[in-house]
Short mmCIF file of C-alpha atoms and ligand atoms in Angstrom, two decimals:
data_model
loop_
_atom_site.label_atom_id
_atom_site.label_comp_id
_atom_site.label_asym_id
_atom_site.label_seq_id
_atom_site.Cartn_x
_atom_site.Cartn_y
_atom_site.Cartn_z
CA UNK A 1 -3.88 -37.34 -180.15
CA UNK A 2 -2.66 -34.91 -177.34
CA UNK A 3 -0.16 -32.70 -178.75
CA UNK A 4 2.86 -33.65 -176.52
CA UNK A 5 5.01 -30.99 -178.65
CA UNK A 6 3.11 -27.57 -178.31
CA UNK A 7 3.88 -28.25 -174.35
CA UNK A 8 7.72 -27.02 -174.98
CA UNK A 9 9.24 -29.07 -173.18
CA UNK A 10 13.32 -30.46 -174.64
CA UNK A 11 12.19 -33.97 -176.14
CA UNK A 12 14.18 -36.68 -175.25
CA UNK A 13 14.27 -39.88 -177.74
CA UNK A 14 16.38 -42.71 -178.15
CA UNK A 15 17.03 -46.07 -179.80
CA UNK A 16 18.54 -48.84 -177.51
CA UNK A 17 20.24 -51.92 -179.64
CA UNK A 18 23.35 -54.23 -179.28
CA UNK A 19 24.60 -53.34 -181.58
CA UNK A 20 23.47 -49.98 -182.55
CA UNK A 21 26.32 -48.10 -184.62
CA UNK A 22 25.13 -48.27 -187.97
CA UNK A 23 21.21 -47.55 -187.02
CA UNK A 24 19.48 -45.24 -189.25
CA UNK A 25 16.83 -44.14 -186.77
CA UNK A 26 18.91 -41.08 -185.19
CA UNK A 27 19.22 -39.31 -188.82
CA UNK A 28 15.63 -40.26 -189.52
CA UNK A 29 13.96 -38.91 -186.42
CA UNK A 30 16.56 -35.89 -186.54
CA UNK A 31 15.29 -34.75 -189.84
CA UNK A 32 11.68 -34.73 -188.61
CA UNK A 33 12.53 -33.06 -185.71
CA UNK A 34 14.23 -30.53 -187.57
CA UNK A 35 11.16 -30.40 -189.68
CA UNK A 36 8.87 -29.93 -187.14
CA UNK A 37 10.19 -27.11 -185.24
CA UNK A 38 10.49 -29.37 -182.02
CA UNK A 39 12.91 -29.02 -179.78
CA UNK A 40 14.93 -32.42 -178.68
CA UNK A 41 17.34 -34.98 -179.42
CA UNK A 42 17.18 -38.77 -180.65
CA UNK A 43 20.23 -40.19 -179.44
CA UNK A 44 21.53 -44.15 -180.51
CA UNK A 45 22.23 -45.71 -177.16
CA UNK A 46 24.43 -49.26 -176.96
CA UNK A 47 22.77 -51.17 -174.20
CA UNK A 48 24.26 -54.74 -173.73
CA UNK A 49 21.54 -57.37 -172.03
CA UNK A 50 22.47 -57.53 -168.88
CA UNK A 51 22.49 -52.98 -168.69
CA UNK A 52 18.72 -53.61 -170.30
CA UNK A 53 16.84 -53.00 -166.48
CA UNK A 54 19.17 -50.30 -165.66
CA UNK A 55 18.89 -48.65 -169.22
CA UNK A 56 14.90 -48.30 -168.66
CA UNK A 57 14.94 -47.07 -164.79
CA UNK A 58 17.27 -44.53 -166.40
CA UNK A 59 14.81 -43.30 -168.92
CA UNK A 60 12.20 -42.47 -166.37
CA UNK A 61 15.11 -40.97 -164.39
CA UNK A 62 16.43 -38.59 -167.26
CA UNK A 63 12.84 -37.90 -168.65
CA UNK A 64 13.54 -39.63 -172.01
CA UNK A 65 9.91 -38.89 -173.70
CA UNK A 66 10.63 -42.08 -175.80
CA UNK A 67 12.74 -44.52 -177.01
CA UNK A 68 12.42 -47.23 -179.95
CA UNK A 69 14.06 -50.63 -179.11
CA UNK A 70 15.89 -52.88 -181.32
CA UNK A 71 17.39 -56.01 -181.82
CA UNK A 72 18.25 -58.12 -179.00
CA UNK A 73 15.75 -56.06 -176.92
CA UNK A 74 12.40 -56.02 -178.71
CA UNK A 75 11.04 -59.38 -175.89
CA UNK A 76 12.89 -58.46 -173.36
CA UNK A 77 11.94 -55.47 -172.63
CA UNK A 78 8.30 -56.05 -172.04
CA UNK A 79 8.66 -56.97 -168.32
CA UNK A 80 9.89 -53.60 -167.63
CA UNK A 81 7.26 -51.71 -168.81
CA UNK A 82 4.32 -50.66 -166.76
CA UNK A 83 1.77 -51.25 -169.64
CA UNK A 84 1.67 -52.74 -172.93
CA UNK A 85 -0.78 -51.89 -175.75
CA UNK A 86 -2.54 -54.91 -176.99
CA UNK A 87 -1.42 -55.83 -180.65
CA UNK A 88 1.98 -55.40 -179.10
CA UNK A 89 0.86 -57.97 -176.43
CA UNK A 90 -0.32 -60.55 -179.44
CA UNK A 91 2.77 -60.28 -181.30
CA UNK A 92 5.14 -60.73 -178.20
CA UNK A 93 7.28 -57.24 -178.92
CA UNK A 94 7.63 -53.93 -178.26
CA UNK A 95 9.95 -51.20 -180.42
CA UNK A 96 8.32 -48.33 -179.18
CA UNK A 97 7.74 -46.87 -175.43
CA UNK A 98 6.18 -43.71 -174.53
CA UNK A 99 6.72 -42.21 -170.90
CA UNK A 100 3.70 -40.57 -169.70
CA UNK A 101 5.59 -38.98 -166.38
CA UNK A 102 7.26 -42.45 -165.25
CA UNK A 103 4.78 -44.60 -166.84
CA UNK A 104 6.42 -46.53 -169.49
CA UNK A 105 3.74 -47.86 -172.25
CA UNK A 106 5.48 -50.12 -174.88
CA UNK A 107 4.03 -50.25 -178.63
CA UNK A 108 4.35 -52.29 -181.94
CA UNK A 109 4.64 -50.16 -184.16
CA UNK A 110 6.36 -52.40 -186.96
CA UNK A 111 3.15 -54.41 -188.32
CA UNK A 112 1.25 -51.09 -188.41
CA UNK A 113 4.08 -49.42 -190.34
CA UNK A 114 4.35 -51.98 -192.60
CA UNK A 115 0.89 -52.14 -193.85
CA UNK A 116 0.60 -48.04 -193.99
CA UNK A 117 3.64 -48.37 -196.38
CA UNK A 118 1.69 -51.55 -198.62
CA UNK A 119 -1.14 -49.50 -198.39
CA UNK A 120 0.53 -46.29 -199.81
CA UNK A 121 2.95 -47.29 -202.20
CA UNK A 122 1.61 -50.56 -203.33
CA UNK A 123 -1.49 -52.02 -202.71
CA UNK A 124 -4.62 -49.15 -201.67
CA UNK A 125 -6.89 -52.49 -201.07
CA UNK A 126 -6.14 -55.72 -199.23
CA UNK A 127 -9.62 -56.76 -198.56
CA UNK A 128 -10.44 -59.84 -199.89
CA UNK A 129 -6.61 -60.39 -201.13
CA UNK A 130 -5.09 -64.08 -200.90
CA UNK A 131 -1.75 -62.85 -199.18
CA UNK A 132 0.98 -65.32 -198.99
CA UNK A 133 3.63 -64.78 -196.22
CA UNK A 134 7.11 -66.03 -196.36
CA UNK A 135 8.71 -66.39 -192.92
CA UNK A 136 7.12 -67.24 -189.60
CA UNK A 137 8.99 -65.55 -187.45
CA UNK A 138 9.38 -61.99 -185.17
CA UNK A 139 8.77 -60.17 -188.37
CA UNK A 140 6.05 -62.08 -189.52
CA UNK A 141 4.15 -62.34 -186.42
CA UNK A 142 3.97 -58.30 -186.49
CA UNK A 143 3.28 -58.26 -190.25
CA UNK A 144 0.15 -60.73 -189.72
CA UNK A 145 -1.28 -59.26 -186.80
CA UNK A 146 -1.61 -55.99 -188.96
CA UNK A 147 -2.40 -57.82 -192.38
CA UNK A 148 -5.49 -59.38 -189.97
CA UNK A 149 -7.27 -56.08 -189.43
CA UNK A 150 -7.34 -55.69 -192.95
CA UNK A 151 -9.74 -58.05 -194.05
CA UNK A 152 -7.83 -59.97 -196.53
CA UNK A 153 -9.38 -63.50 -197.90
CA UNK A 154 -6.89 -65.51 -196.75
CA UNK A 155 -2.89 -65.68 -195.51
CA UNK A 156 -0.98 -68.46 -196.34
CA UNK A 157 2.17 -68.71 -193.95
CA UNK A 158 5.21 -70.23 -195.96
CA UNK A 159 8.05 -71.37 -193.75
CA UNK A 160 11.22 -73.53 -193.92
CA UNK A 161 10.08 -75.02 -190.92
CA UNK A 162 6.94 -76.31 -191.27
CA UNK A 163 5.75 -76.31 -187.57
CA UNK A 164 6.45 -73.13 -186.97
CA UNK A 165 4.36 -71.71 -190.26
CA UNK A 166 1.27 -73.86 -188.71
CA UNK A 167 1.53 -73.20 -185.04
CA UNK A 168 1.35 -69.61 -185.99
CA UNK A 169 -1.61 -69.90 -188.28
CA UNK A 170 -3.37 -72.05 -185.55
CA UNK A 171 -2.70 -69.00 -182.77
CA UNK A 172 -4.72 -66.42 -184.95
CA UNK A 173 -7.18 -69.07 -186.91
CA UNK A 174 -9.93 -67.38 -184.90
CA UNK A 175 -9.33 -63.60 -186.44
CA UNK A 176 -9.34 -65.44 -189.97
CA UNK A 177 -8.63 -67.59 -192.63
CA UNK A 178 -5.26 -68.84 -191.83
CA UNK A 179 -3.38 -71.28 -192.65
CA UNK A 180 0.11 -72.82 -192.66
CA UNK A 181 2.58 -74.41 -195.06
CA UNK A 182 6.30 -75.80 -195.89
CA UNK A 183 8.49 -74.76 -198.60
CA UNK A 184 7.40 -78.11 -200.65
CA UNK A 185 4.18 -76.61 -200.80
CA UNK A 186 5.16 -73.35 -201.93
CA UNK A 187 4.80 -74.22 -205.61
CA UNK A 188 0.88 -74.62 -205.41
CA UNK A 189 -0.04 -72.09 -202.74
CA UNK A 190 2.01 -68.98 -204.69
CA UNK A 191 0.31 -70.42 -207.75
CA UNK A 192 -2.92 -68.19 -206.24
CA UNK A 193 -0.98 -65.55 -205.18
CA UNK A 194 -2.21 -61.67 -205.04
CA UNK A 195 0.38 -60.73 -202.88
CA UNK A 196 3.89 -61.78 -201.99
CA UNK A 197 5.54 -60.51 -198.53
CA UNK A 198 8.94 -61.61 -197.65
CA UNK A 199 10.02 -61.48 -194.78
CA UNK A 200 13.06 -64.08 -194.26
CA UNK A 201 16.51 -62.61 -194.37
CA UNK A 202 16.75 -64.38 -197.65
CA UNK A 203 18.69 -61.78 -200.02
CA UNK A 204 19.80 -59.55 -197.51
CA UNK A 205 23.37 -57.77 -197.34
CA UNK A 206 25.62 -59.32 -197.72
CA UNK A 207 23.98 -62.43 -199.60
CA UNK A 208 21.77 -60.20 -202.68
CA UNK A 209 22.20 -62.93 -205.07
CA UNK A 210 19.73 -65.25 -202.96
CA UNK A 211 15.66 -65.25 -203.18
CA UNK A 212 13.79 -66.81 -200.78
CA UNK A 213 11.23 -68.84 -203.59
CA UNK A 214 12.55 -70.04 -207.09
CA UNK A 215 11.69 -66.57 -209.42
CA UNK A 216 9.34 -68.99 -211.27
CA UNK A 217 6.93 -69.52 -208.88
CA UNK A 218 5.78 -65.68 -208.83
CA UNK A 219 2.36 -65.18 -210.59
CA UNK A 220 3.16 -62.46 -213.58
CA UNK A 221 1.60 -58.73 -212.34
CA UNK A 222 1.16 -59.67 -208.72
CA UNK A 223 2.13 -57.18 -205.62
CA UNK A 224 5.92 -58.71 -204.70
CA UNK A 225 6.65 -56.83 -201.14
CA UNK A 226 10.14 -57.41 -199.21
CA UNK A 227 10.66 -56.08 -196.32
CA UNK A 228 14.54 -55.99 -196.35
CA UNK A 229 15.99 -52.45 -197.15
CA UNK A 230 19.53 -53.22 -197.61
CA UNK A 231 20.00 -53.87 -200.66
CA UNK A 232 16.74 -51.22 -201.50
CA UNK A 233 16.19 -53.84 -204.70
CA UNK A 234 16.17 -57.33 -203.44
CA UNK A 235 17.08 -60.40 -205.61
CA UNK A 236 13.19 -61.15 -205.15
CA UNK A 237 12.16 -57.67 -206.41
CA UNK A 238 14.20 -57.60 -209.12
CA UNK A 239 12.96 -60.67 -210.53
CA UNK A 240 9.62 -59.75 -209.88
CA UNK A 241 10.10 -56.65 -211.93
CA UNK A 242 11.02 -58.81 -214.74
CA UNK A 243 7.18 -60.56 -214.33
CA UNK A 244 5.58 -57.35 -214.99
CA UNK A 245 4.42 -57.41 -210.83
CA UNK A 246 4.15 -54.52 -208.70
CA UNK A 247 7.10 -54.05 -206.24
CA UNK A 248 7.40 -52.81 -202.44
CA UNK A 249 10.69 -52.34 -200.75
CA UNK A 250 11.34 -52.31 -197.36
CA UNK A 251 12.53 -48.75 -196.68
CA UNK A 252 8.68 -47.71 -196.37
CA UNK A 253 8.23 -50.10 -193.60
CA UNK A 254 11.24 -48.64 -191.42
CA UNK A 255 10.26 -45.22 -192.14
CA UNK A 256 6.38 -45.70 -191.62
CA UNK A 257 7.19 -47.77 -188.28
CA UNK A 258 9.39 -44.39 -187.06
CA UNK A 259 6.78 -42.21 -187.95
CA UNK A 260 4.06 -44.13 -186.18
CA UNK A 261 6.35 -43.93 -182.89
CA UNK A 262 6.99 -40.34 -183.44
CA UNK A 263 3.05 -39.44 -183.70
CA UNK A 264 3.13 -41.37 -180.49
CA UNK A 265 5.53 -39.32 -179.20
CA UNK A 266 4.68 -35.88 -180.17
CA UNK A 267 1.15 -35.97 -181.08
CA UNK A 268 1.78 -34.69 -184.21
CA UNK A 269 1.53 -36.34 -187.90
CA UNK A 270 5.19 -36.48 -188.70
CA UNK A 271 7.02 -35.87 -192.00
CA UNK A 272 7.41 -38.91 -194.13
CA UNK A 273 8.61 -37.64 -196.76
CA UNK A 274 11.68 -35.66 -195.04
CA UNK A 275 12.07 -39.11 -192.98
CA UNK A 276 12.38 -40.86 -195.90
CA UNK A 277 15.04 -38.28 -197.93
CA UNK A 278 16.82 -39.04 -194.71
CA UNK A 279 17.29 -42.41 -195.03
CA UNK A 280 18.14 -42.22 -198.52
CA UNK A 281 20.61 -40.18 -197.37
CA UNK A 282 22.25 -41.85 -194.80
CA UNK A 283 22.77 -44.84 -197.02
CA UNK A 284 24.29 -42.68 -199.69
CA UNK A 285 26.55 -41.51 -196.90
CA UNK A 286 27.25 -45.32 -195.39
CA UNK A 287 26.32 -47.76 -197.38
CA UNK A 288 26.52 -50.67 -194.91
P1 LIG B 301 12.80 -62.02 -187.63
O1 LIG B 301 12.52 -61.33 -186.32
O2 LIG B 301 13.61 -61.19 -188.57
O3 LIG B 301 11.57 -62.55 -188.26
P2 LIG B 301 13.43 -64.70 -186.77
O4 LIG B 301 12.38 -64.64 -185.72
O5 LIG B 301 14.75 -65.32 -186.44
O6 LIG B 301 13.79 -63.23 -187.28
O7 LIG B 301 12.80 -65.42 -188.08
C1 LIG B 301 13.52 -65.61 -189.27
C2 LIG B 301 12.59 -66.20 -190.33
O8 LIG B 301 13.31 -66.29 -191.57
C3 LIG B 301 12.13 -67.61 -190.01
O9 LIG B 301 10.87 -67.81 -190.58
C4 LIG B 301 13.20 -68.46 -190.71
O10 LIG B 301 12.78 -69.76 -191.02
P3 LIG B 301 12.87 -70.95 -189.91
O11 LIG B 301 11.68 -70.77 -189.00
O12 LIG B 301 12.81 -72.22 -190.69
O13 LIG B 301 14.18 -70.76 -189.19
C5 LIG B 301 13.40 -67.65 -191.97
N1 LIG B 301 14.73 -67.88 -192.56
C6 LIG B 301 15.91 -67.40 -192.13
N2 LIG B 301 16.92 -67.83 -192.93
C7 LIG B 301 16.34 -68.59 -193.90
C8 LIG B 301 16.84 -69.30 -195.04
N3 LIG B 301 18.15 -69.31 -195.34
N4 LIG B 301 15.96 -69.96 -195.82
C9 LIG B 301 14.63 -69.95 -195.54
N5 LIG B 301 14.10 -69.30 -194.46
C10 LIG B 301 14.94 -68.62 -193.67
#
């Protein structure tokens, strides 16, 4: 990694999002900052769709170092960009760009953050693993790509709509055993189950009474992973608990994801665990 930071210069960040208000991302990347002695700013930026072209040309204009993108942006973006690193290519999104003097390189970072998080809080080993995903889309696509260069046995893709859940698993079917399935099927495929990933919107804020599969269908002493944050305890996870299984919230995923673009950034290994206090903290704060 070239160390971007020892060169001194102010460091410019951002997050762009419509909307953007209630992002966590500036306190996050703040408190690393902070932590690291580098000098710069992370600043939440509300860019609309159509302002999306404009908002880029700017950051090569102003000298913004980086910027994570967010929802509606993540697709869009791409045919701005000068360059786009490969996984990022294979899932279709970019939430990370670094500018290397004008040239804008986008990143994926979410996939990769996701599995670091599994990895360190959950689950050490998923080679060999029978992982079965719920959810086929944006999310998913970046979870899989990363769960792929892991080695696991097999992923089963779970979706509402069918189609969607096989077309996906047909895409990758040469990087492994793939394969996709409805939510009649869910019964028998979670019956051989090692791990669990959600990641639906199914018992998200405002709706934390819902789960995404019927509580009974989750092998006792499993790994149960969710990658919503808000509510930090899911319906799912909860109820997982109660099965004796091994639980993974999402907050590890958006903080592993931020640290992954700040390495990019600065060159540096950055400070999970002061990224993650910061969270914590901003939901304490504002809890919505
Ligand atoms: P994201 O980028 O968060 O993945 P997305 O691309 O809109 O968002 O995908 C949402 C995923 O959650 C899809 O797999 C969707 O299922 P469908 O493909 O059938 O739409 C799933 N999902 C959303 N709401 C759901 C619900 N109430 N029950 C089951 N699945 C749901």
């Amino acid at each position: 990694m070239v160390n971007y930071a020892a060169q001194g210069d102010y460091m410019l960040l951002g997050v762009i999002g419509d909307p953007i208000a209630h992002s966590k991302s500036p306190a996050m990347h703040l408190a690393a900052l902070a932590a690291l002695g580098i000098q710069g700013t992370y600043v939440p930026l509300h860019i609309r769709p159509a302002g999306l072209d404009d908002a880029i040309q700017a950051m090569r204009a102003l000298g913004f170092r980086g910027m994570n993108v967010t929802i509606p942006h993540k697709v869009e973006v791409m045919k701005y960009l000068d360059e786009i690193d490969a996984a990022a290519l294979r899932i279709g999104a970019v939430n990370t760009i670094v500018n290397d003097n004008g040239k804008l390189t986008g990143y994926n970072t979410d996939g990769i953050g996701y599995v670091r998080s599994l990895k360190d809080e959950a689950c050490p080993e998923l080679q060999g693993k029978h992982i079965v995903v719920l959810g086929a889309g944006g999310a998913a696509r970046g979870i899989i790509d990363a769960l792929i260069e892991e080695s696991p046995d097999r992923i089963s893709i779970v979706n509402r709509t069918r189609d969607k859940a096989g077309a996906l698993a047909e895409e990758w079917i040469s990087r492994g055993d793939l394969r996709g399935y409805g939510e009649e099927e869910a019964e028998a495929v979670l019956q051989h189950a090692e791990i669990i990933i959600n990641t639906t919107s199914v018992g998200m804020h405002p709706q934390i009474g819902a789960i995404p599969i019927p509580a009974a269908h989750i092998p006792q002493g499993i790994v149960v992973s969710d990658l919503i944050y808000n509510p930090l305890q899911t319906e799912l996870l909860r109820q997982s608990e109660l099965r004796q299984c091994i639980v993974h919230g999402g907050l590890g995923m958006f903080v592993n994801q931020g640290a992954y673009a700040l390495e990019y950034w600065t060159g540096v290994a950055a400070p999970l665990q002061v990224m993650r206090a910061a969270v914590l903290d901003s939901f304490t704060n504002n809890s919505t």
